[in-house]
Short mmCIF file of C-alpha atoms and ligand atoms in Angstrom, two decimals:
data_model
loop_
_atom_site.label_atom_id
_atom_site.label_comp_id
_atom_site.label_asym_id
_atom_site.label_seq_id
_atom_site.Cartn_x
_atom_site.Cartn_y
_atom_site.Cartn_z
CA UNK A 1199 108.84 126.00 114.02
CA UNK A 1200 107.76 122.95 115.59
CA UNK A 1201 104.76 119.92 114.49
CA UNK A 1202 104.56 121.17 110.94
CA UNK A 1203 103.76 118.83 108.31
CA UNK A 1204 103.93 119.99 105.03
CA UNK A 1205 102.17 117.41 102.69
CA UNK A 1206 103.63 116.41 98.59
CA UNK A 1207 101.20 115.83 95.97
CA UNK A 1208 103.89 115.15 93.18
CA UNK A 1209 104.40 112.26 90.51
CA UNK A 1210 106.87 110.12 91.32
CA UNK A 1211 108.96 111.91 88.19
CA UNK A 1212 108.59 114.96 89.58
CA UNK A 1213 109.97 114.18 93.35
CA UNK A 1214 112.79 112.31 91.88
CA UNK A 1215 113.41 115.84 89.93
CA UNK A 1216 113.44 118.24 93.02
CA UNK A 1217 114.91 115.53 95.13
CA UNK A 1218 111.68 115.63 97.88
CA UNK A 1219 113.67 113.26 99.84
CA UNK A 1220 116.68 115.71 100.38
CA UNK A 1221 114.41 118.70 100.80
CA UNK A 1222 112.64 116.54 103.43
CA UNK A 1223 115.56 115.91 105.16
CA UNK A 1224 115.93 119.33 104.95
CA UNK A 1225 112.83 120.43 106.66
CA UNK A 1226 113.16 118.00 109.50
CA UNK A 1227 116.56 120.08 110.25
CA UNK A 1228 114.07 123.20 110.91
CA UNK A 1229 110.81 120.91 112.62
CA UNK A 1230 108.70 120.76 109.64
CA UNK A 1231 107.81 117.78 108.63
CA UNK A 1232 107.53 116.28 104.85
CA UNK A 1233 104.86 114.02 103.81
CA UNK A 1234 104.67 112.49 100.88
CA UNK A 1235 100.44 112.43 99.69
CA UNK A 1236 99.40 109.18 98.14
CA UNK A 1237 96.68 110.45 95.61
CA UNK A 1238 95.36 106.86 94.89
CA UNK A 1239 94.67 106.25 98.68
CA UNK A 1240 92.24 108.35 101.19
CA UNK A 1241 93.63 111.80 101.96
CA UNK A 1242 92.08 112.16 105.55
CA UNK A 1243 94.22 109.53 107.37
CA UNK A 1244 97.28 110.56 105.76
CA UNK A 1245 96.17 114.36 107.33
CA UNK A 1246 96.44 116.43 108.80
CA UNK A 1247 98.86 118.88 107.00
CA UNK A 1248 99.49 122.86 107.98
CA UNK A 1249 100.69 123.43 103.74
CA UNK A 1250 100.06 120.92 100.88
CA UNK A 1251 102.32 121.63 97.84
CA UNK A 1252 101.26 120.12 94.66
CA UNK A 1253 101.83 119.41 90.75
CA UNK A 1254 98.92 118.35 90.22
CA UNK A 1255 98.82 118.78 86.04
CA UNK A 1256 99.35 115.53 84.85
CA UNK A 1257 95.74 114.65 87.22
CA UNK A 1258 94.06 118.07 85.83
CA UNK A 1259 94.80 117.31 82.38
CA UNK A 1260 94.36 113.71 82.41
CA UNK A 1261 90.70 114.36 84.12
CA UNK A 1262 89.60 115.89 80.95
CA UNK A 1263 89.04 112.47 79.88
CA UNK A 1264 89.71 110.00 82.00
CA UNK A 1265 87.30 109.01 85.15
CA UNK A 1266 90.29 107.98 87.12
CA UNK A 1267 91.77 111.03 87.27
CA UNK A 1268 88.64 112.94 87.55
CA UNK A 1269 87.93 110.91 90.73
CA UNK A 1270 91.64 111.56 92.10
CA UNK A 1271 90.98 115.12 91.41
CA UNK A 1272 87.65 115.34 93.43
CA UNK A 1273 89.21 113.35 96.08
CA UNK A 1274 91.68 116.12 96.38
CA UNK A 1275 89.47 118.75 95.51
CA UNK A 1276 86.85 117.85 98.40
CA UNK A 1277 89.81 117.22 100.96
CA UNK A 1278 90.70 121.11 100.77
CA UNK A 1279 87.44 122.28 100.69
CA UNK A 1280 86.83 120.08 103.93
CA UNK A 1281 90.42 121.38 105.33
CA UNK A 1282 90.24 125.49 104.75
CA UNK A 1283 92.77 125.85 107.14
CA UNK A 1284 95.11 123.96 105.25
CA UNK A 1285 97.33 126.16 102.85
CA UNK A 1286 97.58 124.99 99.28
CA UNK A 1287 99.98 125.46 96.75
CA UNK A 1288 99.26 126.66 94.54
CA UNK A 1289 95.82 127.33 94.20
CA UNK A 1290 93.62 124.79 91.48
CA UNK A 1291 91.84 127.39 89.65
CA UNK A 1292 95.10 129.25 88.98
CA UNK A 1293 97.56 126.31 88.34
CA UNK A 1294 94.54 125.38 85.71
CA UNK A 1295 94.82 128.51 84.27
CA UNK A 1296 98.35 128.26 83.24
CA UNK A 1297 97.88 124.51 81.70
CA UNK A 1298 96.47 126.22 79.00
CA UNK A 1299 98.55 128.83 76.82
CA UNK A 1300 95.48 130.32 75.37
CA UNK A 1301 94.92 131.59 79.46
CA UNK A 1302 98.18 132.16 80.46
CA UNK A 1303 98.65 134.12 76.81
CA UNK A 1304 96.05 136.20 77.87
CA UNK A 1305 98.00 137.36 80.99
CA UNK A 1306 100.78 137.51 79.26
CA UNK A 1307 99.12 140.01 76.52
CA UNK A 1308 98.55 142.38 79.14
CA UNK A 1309 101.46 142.80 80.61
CA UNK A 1310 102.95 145.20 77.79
CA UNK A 1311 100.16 147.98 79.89
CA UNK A 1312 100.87 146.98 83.29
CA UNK A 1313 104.70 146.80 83.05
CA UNK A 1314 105.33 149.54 80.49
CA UNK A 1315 107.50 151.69 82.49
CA UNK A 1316 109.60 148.86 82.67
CA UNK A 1317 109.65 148.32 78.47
CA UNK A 1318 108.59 144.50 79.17
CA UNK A 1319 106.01 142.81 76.47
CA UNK A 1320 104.80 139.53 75.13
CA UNK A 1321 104.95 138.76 71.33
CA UNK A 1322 101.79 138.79 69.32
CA UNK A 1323 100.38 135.85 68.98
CA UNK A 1324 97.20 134.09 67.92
CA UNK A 1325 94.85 131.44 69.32
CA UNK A 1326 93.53 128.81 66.85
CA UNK A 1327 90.90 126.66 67.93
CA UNK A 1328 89.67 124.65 65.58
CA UNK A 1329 91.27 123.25 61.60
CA UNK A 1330 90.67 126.55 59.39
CA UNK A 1331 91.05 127.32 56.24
CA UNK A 1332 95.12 128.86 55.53
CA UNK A 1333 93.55 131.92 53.97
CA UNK A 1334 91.71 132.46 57.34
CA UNK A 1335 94.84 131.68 59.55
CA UNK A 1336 97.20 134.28 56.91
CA UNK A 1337 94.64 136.96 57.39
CA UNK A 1338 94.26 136.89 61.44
CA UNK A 1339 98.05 136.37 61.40
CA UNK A 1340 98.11 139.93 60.00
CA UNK A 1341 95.32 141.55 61.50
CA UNK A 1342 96.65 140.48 64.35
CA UNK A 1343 100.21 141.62 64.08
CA UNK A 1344 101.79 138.81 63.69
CA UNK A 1345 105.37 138.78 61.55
CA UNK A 1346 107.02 135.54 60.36
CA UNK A 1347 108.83 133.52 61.74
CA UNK A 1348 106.33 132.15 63.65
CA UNK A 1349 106.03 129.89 65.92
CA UNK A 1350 103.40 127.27 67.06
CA UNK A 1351 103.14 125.76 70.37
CA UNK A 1352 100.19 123.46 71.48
CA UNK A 1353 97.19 124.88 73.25
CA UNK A 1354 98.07 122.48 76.10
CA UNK A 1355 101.05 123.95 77.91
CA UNK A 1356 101.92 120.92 80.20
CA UNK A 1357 103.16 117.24 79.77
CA UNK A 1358 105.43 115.84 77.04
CA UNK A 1359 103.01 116.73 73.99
CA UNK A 1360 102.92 120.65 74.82
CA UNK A 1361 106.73 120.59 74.08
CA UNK A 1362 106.26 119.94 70.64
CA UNK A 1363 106.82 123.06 68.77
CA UNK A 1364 107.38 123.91 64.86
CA UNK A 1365 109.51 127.59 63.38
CA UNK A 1366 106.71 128.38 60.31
CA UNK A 1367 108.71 130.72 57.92
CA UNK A 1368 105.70 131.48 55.06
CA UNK A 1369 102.35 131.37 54.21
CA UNK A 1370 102.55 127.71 52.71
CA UNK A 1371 103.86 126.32 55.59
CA UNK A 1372 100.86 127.64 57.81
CA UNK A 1373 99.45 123.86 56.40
CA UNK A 1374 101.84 122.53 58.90
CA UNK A 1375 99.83 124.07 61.91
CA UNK A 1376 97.45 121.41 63.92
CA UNK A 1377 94.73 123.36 66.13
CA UNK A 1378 94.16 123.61 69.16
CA UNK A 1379 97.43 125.58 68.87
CA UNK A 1380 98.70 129.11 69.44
CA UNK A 1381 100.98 130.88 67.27
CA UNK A 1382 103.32 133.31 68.56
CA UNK A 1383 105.45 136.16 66.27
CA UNK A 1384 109.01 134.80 66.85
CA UNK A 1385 111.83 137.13 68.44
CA UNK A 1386 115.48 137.05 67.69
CA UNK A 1387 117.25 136.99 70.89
CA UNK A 1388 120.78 135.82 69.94
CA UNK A 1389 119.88 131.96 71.29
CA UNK A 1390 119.74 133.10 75.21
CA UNK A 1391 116.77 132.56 77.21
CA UNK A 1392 116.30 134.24 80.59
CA UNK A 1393 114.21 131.85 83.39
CA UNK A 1394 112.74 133.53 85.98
CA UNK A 1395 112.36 130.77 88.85
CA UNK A 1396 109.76 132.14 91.70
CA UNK A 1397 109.04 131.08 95.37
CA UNK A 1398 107.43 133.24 96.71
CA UNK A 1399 108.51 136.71 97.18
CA UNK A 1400 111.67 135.78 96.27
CA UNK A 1401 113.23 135.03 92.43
CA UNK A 1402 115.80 134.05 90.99
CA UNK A 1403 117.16 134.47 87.24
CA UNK A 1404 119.04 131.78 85.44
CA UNK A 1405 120.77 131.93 81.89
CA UNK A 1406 120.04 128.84 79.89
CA UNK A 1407 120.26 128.04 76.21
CA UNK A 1408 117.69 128.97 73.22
CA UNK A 1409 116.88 128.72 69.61
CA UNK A 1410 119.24 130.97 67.45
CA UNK A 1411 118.46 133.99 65.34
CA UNK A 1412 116.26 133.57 61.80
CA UNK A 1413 116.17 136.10 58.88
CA UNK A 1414 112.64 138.19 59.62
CA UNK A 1415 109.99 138.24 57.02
CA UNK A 1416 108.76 135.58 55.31
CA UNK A 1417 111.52 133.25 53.84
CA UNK A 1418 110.76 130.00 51.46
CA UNK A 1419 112.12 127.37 54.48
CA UNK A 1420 110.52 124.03 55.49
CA UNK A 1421 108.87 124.32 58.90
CA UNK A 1422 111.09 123.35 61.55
CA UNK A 1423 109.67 120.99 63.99
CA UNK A 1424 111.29 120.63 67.22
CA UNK A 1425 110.71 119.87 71.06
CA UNK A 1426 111.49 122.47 73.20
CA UNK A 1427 113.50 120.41 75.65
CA UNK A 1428 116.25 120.00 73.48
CA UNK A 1429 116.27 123.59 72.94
CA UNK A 1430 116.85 125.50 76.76
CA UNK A 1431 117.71 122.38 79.25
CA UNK A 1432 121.18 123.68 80.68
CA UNK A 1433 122.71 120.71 78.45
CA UNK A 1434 121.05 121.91 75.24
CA UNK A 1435 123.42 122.40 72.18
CA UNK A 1436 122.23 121.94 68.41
CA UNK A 1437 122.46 123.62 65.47
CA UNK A 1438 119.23 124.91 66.31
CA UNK A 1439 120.97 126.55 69.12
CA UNK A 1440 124.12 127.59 67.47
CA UNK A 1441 124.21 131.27 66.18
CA UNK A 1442 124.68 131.42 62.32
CA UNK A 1443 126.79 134.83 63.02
CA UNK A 1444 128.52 136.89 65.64
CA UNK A 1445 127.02 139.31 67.17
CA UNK A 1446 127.49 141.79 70.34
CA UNK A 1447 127.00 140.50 73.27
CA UNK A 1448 123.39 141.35 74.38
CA UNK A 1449 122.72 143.19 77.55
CA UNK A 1450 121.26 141.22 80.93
CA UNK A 1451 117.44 142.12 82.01
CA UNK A 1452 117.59 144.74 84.22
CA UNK A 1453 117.15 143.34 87.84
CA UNK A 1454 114.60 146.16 88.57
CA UNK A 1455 112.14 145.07 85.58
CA UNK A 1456 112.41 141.29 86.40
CA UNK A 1457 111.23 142.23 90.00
CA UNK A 1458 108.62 143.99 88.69
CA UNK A 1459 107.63 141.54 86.49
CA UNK A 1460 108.02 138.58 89.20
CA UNK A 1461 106.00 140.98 91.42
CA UNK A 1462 102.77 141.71 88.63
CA UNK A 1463 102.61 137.65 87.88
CA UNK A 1464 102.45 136.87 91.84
CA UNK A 1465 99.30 139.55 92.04
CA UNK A 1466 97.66 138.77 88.72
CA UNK A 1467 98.29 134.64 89.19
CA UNK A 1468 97.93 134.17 92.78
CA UNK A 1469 100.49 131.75 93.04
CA UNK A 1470 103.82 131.33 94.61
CA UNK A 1471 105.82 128.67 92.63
CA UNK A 1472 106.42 129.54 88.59
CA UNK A 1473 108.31 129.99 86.34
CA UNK A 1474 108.76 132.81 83.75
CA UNK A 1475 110.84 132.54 80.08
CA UNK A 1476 112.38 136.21 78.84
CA UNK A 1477 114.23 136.70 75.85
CA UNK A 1478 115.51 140.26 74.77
CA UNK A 1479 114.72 141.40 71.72
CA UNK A 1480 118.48 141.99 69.82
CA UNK A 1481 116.57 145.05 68.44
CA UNK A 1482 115.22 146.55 70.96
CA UNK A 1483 116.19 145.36 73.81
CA UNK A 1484 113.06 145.38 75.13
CA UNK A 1485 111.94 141.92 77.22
CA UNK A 1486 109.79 139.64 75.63
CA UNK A 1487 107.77 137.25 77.85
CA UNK A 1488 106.91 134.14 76.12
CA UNK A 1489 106.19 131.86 78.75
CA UNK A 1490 104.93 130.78 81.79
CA UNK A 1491 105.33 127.47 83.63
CA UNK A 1492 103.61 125.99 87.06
CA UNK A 1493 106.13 124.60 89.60
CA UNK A 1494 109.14 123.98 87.08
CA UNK A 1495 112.53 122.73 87.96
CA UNK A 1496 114.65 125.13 89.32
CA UNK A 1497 117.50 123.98 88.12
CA UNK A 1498 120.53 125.99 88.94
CA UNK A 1499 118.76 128.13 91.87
CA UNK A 1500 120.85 126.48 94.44
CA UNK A 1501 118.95 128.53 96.74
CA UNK A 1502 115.45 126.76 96.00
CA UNK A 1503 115.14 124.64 98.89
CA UNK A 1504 115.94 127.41 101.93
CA UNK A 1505 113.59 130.09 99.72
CA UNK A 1506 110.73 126.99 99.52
CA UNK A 1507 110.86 125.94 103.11
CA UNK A 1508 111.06 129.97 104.01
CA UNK A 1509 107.53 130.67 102.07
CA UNK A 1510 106.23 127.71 103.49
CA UNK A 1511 106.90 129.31 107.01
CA UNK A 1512 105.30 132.36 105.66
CA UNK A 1513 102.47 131.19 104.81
CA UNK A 1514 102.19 129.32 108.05
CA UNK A 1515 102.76 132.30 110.00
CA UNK A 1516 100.03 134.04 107.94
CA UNK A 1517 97.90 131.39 109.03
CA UNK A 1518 98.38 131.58 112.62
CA UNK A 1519 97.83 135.39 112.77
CA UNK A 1520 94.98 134.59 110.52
CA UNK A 1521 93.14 132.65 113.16
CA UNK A 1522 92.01 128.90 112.56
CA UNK A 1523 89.13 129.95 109.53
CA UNK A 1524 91.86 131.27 107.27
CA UNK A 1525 90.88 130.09 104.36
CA UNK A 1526 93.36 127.04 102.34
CA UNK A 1527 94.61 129.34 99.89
CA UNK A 1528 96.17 132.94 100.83
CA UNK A 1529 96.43 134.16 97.38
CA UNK A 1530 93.43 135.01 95.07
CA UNK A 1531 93.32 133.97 91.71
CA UNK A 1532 91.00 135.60 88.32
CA UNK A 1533 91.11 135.30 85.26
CA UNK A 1534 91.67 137.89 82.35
CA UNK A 1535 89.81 138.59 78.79
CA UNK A 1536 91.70 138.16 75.55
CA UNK A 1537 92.43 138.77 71.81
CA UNK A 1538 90.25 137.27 69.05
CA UNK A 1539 91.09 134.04 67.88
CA UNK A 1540 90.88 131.74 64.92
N1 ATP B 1394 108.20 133.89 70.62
C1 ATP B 1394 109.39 133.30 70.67
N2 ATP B 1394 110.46 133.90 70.05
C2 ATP B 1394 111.68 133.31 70.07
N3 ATP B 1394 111.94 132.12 70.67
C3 ATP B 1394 110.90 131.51 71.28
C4 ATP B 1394 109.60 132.06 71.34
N4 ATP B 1394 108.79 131.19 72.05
C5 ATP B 1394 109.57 130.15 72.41
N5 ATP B 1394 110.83 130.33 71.96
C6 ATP B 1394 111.94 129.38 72.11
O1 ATP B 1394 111.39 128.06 72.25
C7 ATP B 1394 111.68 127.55 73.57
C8 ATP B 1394 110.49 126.81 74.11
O2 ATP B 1394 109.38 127.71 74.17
P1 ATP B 1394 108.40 127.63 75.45
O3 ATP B 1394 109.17 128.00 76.65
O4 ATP B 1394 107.18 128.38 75.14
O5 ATP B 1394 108.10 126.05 75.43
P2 ATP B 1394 107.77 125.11 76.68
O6 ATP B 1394 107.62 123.74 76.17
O7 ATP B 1394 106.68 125.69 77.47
O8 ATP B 1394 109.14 125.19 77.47
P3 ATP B 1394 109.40 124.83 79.02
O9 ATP B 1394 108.16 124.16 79.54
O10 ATP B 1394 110.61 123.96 79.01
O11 ATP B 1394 109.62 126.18 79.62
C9 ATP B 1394 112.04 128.76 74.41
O12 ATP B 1394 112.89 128.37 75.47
C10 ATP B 1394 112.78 129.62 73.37
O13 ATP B 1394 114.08 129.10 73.14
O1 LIG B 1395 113.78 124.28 82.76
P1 LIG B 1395 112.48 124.36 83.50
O2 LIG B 1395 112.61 124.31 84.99
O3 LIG B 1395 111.58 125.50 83.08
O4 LIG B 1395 111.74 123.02 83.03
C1 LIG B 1395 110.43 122.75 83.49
C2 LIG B 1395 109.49 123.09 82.36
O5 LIG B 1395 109.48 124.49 82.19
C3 LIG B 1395 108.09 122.65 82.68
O6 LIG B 1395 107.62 123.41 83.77
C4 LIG B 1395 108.08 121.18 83.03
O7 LIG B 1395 106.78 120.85 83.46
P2 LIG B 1395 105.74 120.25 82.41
O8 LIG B 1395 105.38 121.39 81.50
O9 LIG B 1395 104.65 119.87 83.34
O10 LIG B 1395 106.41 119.13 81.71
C5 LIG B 1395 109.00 120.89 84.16
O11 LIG B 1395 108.98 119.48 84.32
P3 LIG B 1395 108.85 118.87 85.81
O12 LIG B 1395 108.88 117.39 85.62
O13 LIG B 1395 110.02 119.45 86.57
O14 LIG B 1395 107.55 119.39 86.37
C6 LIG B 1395 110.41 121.30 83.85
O15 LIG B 1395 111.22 121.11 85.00
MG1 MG B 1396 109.29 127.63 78.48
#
């Protein structure tokens, strides 16, 4: 494939993390050619581009309160609607989606009907908008199912603040929760975490490390508060990691169910690059998704870079069949309904 240019919308943290350079060496190897955007500078002379891959959730974030980011974003924004037949990816409206966990909960929520056959679920969990009362908060917590441990993550699921997370073990502690914030029933899962990595049609499942079993039920513990990159990075190792006992060695997600689930989030999400956390529940067995990230690291799929540059000629080829009005993005993108919140 020959006179492709494939344009990078990344932070500079984020290129030095996939190594752009390498995969752009990479590319040139198979005549596609790697550009790296400049978001501060005008997009049109630094065009044309076939595919534009972004990461673009710093900008969307940032833009909810800052003018300079809101003008990068329209920049961008008005480029691809000016360009339909360049290919984005992923789509805004659906990366968007996922910044926020009480969206991406949503999908997650639903995937206990859609993947039943396959005994795959999310744990209950609870959106809290605003500072309420604790009585409030203890009586949606069990109206809504939800069993201590708990834990709370931030409504904002990207950037260094939305890996701030607290363990709540009772009633008391529910003080220690600071809206907008979700929380989620926790699941003992013998301190392994399953990532899904997608590209694509293809996937890729990596064992990494995770927080450790807790009693169930409501215990009289301080909160623990914790970020959740020193928890399942590869390197990870605390005693928050360490299992208090021994216990059999729990069974690996059946390769069938995590194509089926990689297969459900690429229809509902419309996007080819995420990620997906699954723990197994050490009573059940059953899979538990509790997470879902846009365009993570891929760290230890040594097979990222081939599977990348092979959607990218996918989508191209979908483009060419598709005739020069094929729209910029290939993949649709909605929304779903969800639970009540606090
Ligand atoms: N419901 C849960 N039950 C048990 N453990 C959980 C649950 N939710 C999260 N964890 C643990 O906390 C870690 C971080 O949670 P989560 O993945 O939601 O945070 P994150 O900041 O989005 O992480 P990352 O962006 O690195 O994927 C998980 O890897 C897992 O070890
Ligand atoms: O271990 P992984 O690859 O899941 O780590 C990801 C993490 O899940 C998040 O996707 C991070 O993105 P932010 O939430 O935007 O911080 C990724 O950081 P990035 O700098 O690679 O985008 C981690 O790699
Ligand atoms: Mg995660």
């Amino acid at each position: 494939m020959s006179g492709r240019r494939v344009g990078f919308c990344l932070s500079e943290k984020k290129r030095r993390r996939m190594n752009l350079d390498a995969f752009a060496e990479f590319c040139a190897g198979h005549g596609v050619e790697v550009v790296k955007i400049d978001l501060t500078q005008p997009l049109v002379p630094q065009g044309p581009f076939d595919v534009i891959i972004h990461k673009l959730s710093d900008v969307i974030v940032e833009a909810e309160h800052d003018s300079q980011s809101q003008q990068l974003l329209a920049n961008f924004q008005n480029y691809v609607s000016a360009h339909p037949s360049t290919a984005l990816l992923d789509p805004l409206p659906a990366m968007t989606q996922l910044l926020d966990r009480f969206a991406s909960y949503r999908i997650m929520s639903k995937l206990h009907n859609s993947l039943r056959d396959w005994r795959i679920c999310s744990p209950p969990y609870l959106e809290i908008y605003s500072a309420t009362d604790l009585s409030s908060i203890h009586q949606a917590v069990m109206s809504q199912g939800l069993s201590f441990p708990l834990i709370c993550k931030t409504r904002v699921a990207h950037g260094s603040l939305s890996h701030e997370m607290s363990l709540i073990f009772s009633v008391g502690s529910l003080a220690d929760v600071h809206p907008p914030c979700v929380l989620q029933s926790f699941v003992n899962h013998g301190a392994i975490l399953h990532k899904v990595f997608v590209v694509g049609d293809r996937h890729f499942c990596v064992e990494r490390p995770s927080l450790k079993n807790f009693p169930s039920g409501p215990c009289d513990r301080k909160t623990i508060f914790f970020n959740s990159h020193q928890v399942s990075k590869p390197e990870s190792s605390s005693d928050l990691t360490s299992l208090d006992e021994q216990m059999p060695r729990l069974p690996l997600p059946s390769s069938e169910a995590v194509a089926a689930l990689a297969r459900e989030l690429r229809a509902q999400l419309g996007m080819a690059l995420f990620g997906v956390d699954v723990i197994i529940n050490i009573h059940t067995h059953t899979l538990s998704v509790i997470d879902i990230n846009i365009f993570p690291g891929y760290e230890g799929v040594p097979q990222f870079f081939s599977s990348l540059l092979s959607h990218i000629e996918s989508v191209l080829d979908k483009q060419t069949s598709a005739g020069p009005q094929a729209t910029g993005s290939l993949e649709s993108t909605h929304t779903t309904g969800g639970p009540s919140a606090v």
